[in-house]
Structures are given as C-alpha cells and as structure tokens.
C-alpha cells in the first residue's frame, strides 16, 4: 500500500532534505525511523529538495508498506522516536499511482528577514540592518510573473532539462520589524528563491533599478543576478496536490 506522510522540519542541523553520503539529511533520518518502527525497509520519495539549512513547515513524501497504518497512532509513535527538529503531521493512504513529487501542482516558499536586531528570531530570520524600499521590491515582484525562464536565478551546473517555472504569487509584506517574501510556482530551480530575494534586496537598497530586473532575467546569467541570501530564513510552507484538501 502507498502512503503519504505530511511533516515539518527545522533544517538547521541537516544538509538538506535529500540523502547524501557522509552528511545528515531529513530523508535519511525519516527512513531510519520508519524502517525501525515498521520493521521493514522503507524508502521515501519527497515532494522536492530543500538545501542545507532550509526549513519546511509543510512537506510531503510517499512510501510503500505492507502494513495497514493508523495515522494517529503512528504519527504519535514516530514523533516520540524522531528528534525534535522533525515533526510528523499526518500519515494517510493514497492510490498506488500517487507520487509526492510529480503530482504536486504548486509549491510555496516564504523568506523571513528582520531589519532591527532581535535576539529571539535570529535563528529563523535573516538580520538585515539597512532600510529597504518594500514598494520597489513589490514592483519588481510583478515583473517576475511576466517571465517563465529563470536560469539567471539557478545554481550553475545543475542537472535540469528546463529552467521554466510558472510563478503565480510573489509579494513582500511587512510585519513590525520583519519583512516576509512569499512566492508560489509550479516548480523551483536550485537556489532560485534565495537568489531572487538577494536580487530584490539589491533593488530595495537602490543598488539596481526595478527595470533592470527585465535585463537580468533575459540575460539567463547567474552572475548578473543578486547574491544568495542565507538559508536559515527560507521556509517551504505549502505543497499542493489536486487530491489533497489544504487545511492551513
């Protein structure tokens, strides 16, 4: 039987979601816990990758098991077994053809930065002391949705067949001393959100003009875009599927 697992994690101590040699990952930690408790070898397929230090408030993965699983019982059991940095939200059966990565129709990320030093949020938000023009940054957001090819924001030497992503939501909002960037697309390239935020920060600082974003995107040159902001302010907050009702 195929199951989806919905979970969240603090990425501080992990080298991203995906398993890799000689580095701690969320996938490896989950697979070890599932295999130990279910007493069978479990391999999970995630909805996507997150880079080292990036967090997820909502992530999905699928796995196959011979067991009939009760969601409440096994969620509680797994949460007791897993480290505090990973939380199981739900386990539920899906069709045998359901796929956590390929069936996802959109993903939403949020990036948090704060403009006044704060001792209580610094581990999950990037401290940027210089004032930013949020109106210009939001003006730049409207430009993003006019394009499909975002090679200029992609990590170089990445193994993808296309750099096309359909962005449907992009905006900044201010809550006190904190700025939150929200972006939704059908897919994301490696390092894409952090590179977009870095470019937006340069616009907010007045280092580049809003109109320059057209030339940056058209260039397809990572070197022309902005710096990559630190990973600890980035969160995957939503993954959507046509057959899963969103509850948050």
Short mmCIF file of C-alpha atoms in Angstrom, two decimals:
data_model
loop_
_atom_site.label_atom_id
_atom_site.label_comp_id
_atom_site.label_asym_id
_atom_site.label_seq_id
_atom_site.Cartn_x
_atom_site.Cartn_y
_atom_site.Cartn_z
CA UNK A 1 0.00 0.00 0.00
CA UNK A 2 1.16 3.53 -0.74
CA UNK A 3 1.10 6.22 1.92
CA UNK A 4 1.72 9.93 2.01
CA UNK A 5 3.43 11.38 5.04
CA UNK A 6 3.00 15.07 5.84
CA UNK A 7 5.72 16.54 8.02
CA UNK A 8 7.66 19.65 9.01
CA UNK A 9 11.27 20.21 9.97
CA UNK A 10 13.82 22.70 11.20
CA UNK A 11 16.65 22.42 8.70
CA UNK A 12 19.37 23.92 10.88
CA UNK A 13 21.18 20.65 11.57
CA UNK A 14 20.57 18.97 8.19
CA UNK A 15 22.35 19.10 4.85
CA UNK A 16 19.02 19.49 3.08
CA UNK A 17 16.15 17.06 2.64
CA UNK A 18 17.71 14.58 0.23
CA UNK A 19 20.00 11.78 1.37
CA UNK A 20 23.67 12.20 0.55
CA UNK A 21 26.91 10.44 1.51
CA UNK A 22 28.55 11.38 4.81
CA UNK A 23 26.02 14.10 5.69
CA UNK A 24 22.93 14.18 7.88
CA UNK A 25 19.69 14.66 5.92
CA UNK A 26 15.98 14.76 6.70
CA UNK A 27 15.28 11.91 4.28
CA UNK A 28 17.84 9.61 5.89
CA UNK A 29 16.56 10.41 9.40
CA UNK A 30 12.96 9.71 8.42
CA UNK A 31 13.79 6.49 6.56
CA UNK A 32 15.72 5.13 9.54
CA UNK A 33 12.83 5.90 11.90
CA UNK A 34 10.18 4.41 9.61
CA UNK A 35 12.24 1.29 8.89
CA UNK A 36 12.96 0.73 12.58
CA UNK A 37 9.38 1.14 13.76
CA UNK A 38 7.72 -0.69 10.85
CA UNK A 39 10.38 -3.44 10.87
CA UNK A 40 10.73 -3.32 7.10
CA UNK A 41 12.97 -1.39 4.72
CA UNK A 42 11.28 1.93 3.91
CA UNK A 43 12.39 4.36 1.21
CA UNK A 44 10.61 7.70 0.91
CA UNK A 45 10.22 9.97 -2.12
CA UNK A 46 9.91 13.64 -1.21
CA UNK A 47 7.92 16.40 -2.88
CA UNK A 48 11.22 18.11 -3.66
CA UNK A 49 14.61 19.08 -2.33
CA UNK A 50 15.48 21.75 0.17
CA UNK A 51 19.05 22.97 0.53
CA UNK A 52 21.26 22.82 3.60
CA UNK A 53 19.76 24.85 6.45
CA UNK A 54 16.39 25.45 4.76
CA UNK A 55 13.23 24.66 6.76
CA UNK A 56 9.83 23.21 5.88
CA UNK A 57 6.55 24.00 7.59
CA UNK A 58 4.80 21.58 5.23
CA UNK A 59 6.48 18.83 3.25
CA UNK A 60 5.15 15.59 1.78
CA UNK A 61 6.74 12.29 0.86
CA UNK A 62 5.37 8.92 -0.21
CA UNK A 63 6.42 5.40 0.73
CA UNK A 64 5.14 1.84 0.32
CA UNK A 65 4.46 -0.54 3.18
CA UNK A 66 2.85 -3.92 3.80
CA UNK A 67 1.25 -2.57 6.98
CA UNK A 68 -2.18 -1.06 7.45
CA UNK A 69 -1.30 2.16 9.22
CA UNK A 70 -3.41 4.10 11.66
CA UNK A 71 -2.46 7.77 11.22
CA UNK A 72 -2.90 8.97 14.80
CA UNK A 73 -1.13 6.01 16.36
CA UNK A 74 1.88 6.01 14.03
CA UNK A 75 2.19 9.81 13.94
CA UNK A 76 2.44 9.80 17.73
CA UNK A 77 4.85 6.84 17.69
CA UNK A 78 7.12 8.46 15.10
CA UNK A 79 7.10 11.83 16.86
CA UNK A 80 8.23 10.11 20.06
CA UNK A 81 11.06 8.42 18.15
CA UNK A 82 12.26 11.27 15.91
CA UNK A 83 14.45 14.20 17.04
CA UNK A 84 12.64 17.44 18.00
CA UNK A 85 13.64 19.01 14.67
CA UNK A 86 11.27 16.76 12.65
CA UNK A 87 7.51 16.62 13.28
CA UNK A 88 5.07 14.18 11.69
CA UNK A 89 1.76 15.90 10.94
CA UNK A 90 -0.20 13.12 9.25
CA UNK A 91 0.07 9.73 7.53
CA UNK A 92 -2.61 8.68 5.07
CA UNK A 93 -3.15 6.08 2.37
CA UNK A 94 -3.24 7.18 -1.28
CA UNK A 95 -3.65 5.41 -4.61
CA UNK A 96 -0.82 3.15 -5.75
CA UNK A 97 0.00 5.62 -8.56
CA UNK A 98 0.18 8.73 -6.34
CA UNK A 99 3.58 10.44 -6.42
CA UNK A 100 4.71 13.05 -3.90
CA UNK A 101 7.00 14.84 -6.36
CA UNK A 102 5.36 14.52 -9.77
CA UNK A 103 1.76 15.07 -8.62
CA UNK A 104 2.47 18.33 -6.79
CA UNK A 105 0.87 21.23 -8.69
CA UNK A 106 2.49 24.09 -6.76
CA UNK A 107 4.93 24.90 -4.01
CA UNK A 108 5.06 28.00 -1.83
CA UNK A 109 8.10 29.40 -0.04
CA UNK A 110 8.44 32.21 2.46
CA UNK A 111 11.61 34.11 3.25
CA UNK A 112 11.94 35.99 6.56
CA UNK A 113 14.26 38.89 7.24
CA UNK A 114 14.23 41.42 10.05
CA UNK A 115 15.52 45.00 10.00
CA UNK A 116 16.01 45.54 13.73
CA UNK A 117 18.20 43.27 15.82
CA UNK A 118 16.08 40.64 17.58
CA UNK A 119 17.55 38.00 19.88
CA UNK A 120 14.51 35.72 19.64
CA UNK A 121 14.05 35.28 15.89
CA UNK A 122 17.61 35.42 14.59
CA UNK A 123 17.91 31.65 14.10
CA UNK A 124 14.97 31.59 11.68
CA UNK A 125 15.17 35.03 10.11
CA UNK A 126 18.00 36.92 8.42
CA UNK A 127 19.04 40.16 10.12
CA UNK A 128 19.50 42.95 7.56
CA UNK A 129 20.03 46.30 9.24
CA UNK A 130 19.87 48.62 6.20
CA UNK A 131 16.44 50.08 5.32
CA UNK A 132 14.70 48.56 2.28
CA UNK A 133 12.16 50.09 -0.09
CA UNK A 134 9.38 47.50 0.06
CA UNK A 135 7.32 49.32 -2.61
CA UNK A 136 10.11 48.95 -5.15
CA UNK A 137 10.56 45.32 -4.15
CA UNK A 138 6.86 44.65 -4.74
CA UNK A 139 7.06 46.44 -8.08
CA UNK A 140 9.84 44.03 -9.01
CA UNK A 141 7.65 41.10 -7.95
CA UNK A 142 5.13 41.96 -10.67
CA UNK A 143 7.92 41.64 -13.25
CA UNK A 144 8.72 38.10 -12.13
CA UNK A 145 5.28 36.88 -13.15
CA UNK A 146 5.82 38.05 -16.74
CA UNK A 147 8.59 35.52 -17.36
CA UNK A 148 9.00 31.73 -17.50
CA UNK A 149 12.75 31.14 -17.90
CA UNK A 150 14.64 31.79 -14.65
CA UNK A 151 18.07 30.44 -15.49
CA UNK A 152 19.57 33.66 -14.09
CA UNK A 153 18.46 32.62 -10.59
CA UNK A 154 19.50 28.97 -10.86
CA UNK A 155 22.54 27.35 -9.31
CA UNK A 156 25.05 26.76 -12.11
CA UNK A 157 25.88 23.23 -13.33
CA UNK A 158 22.51 21.91 -12.22
CA UNK A 159 21.00 18.82 -13.87
CA UNK A 160 17.64 20.10 -15.13
CA UNK A 161 16.12 19.82 -18.60
CA UNK A 162 14.36 23.19 -18.41
CA UNK A 163 14.68 26.44 -16.46
CA UNK A 164 10.99 27.26 -16.96
CA UNK A 165 8.88 27.91 -13.84
CA UNK A 166 5.41 29.44 -13.74
CA UNK A 167 5.29 31.91 -10.84
CA UNK A 168 1.73 32.70 -9.74
CA UNK A 169 2.33 34.57 -6.47
CA UNK A 170 5.18 36.90 -5.47
CA UNK A 171 4.94 39.66 -2.88
CA UNK A 172 6.54 41.28 0.17
CA UNK A 173 4.72 42.23 3.34
CA UNK A 174 5.92 43.96 6.49
CA UNK A 175 5.01 42.83 9.99
CA UNK A 176 6.64 45.12 12.52
CA UNK A 177 10.39 44.86 12.03
CA UNK A 178 10.07 41.74 9.89
CA UNK A 179 9.75 41.52 6.10
CA UNK A 180 8.25 38.36 4.62
CA UNK A 181 8.62 37.37 0.97
CA UNK A 182 6.06 34.86 -0.36
CA UNK A 183 6.43 33.10 -3.71
CA UNK A 184 4.40 30.32 -5.33
CA UNK A 185 5.27 28.43 -8.52
CA UNK A 186 4.68 25.08 -10.16
CA UNK A 187 8.36 24.25 -9.62
CA UNK A 188 11.58 25.88 -8.41
CA UNK A 189 15.19 25.66 -9.50
CA UNK A 190 18.04 25.03 -7.06
CA UNK A 191 18.87 28.17 -5.09
CA UNK A 192 16.19 30.09 -7.03
CA UNK A 193 14.29 31.68 -4.14
CA UNK A 194 17.42 32.77 -2.27
CA UNK A 195 18.83 34.34 -5.46
CA UNK A 196 15.54 36.15 -6.14
CA UNK A 197 15.48 37.52 -2.58
CA UNK A 198 19.09 38.68 -2.89
CA UNK A 199 18.24 40.48 -6.12
CA UNK A 200 15.16 42.04 -4.50
CA UNK A 201 17.27 43.26 -1.58
CA UNK A 202 19.61 44.99 -4.04
CA UNK A 203 16.55 46.67 -5.58
CA UNK A 204 15.28 47.66 -2.13
CA UNK A 205 18.69 49.17 -1.34
CA UNK A 206 18.69 51.14 -4.61
CA UNK A 207 21.78 49.32 -5.91
CA UNK A 208 19.87 48.32 -9.03
CA UNK A 209 16.72 49.76 -10.59
CA UNK A 210 13.42 47.88 -10.80
CA UNK A 211 13.57 47.97 -14.61
CA UNK A 212 16.97 46.24 -14.51
CA UNK A 213 15.20 43.04 -13.49
CA UNK A 214 13.99 42.63 -17.10
CA UNK A 215 17.60 42.60 -18.34
CA UNK A 216 18.76 40.29 -15.54
CA UNK A 217 16.11 37.67 -16.33
CA UNK A 218 16.61 37.96 -20.11
CA UNK A 219 20.37 37.52 -19.73
CA UNK A 220 19.99 33.99 -18.27
CA UNK A 221 23.25 34.79 -16.47
CA UNK A 222 23.51 33.92 -12.77
CA UNK A 223 26.36 36.40 -12.46
CA UNK A 224 24.06 39.33 -13.29
CA UNK A 225 21.51 38.48 -10.57
CA UNK A 226 21.90 39.27 -6.88
CA UNK A 227 23.64 37.35 -4.11
CA UNK A 228 22.09 34.33 -2.40
CA UNK A 229 20.64 35.25 0.97
CA UNK A 230 21.36 32.95 3.95
CA UNK A 231 19.43 29.66 4.06
CA UNK A 232 18.14 29.95 7.63
CA UNK A 233 15.44 32.49 6.66
CA UNK A 234 13.84 30.24 4.00
CA UNK A 235 10.80 28.01 4.59
CA UNK A 236 8.83 25.69 2.35
CA UNK A 237 5.33 26.41 3.63
CA UNK A 238 2.93 24.67 1.26
CA UNK A 239 2.83 21.87 -1.31
CA UNK A 240 -0.45 21.46 -3.22
CA UNK A 241 -1.96 18.34 -4.77
CA UNK A 242 -5.20 18.02 -6.75
CA UNK A 243 -6.43 15.24 -4.45
CA UNK A 244 -5.42 16.65 -1.05
CA UNK A 245 -7.55 19.27 0.69
CA UNK A 246 -5.42 22.05 2.13
CA UNK A 247 -6.09 22.76 5.79
CA UNK A 248 -3.65 25.56 6.53
#
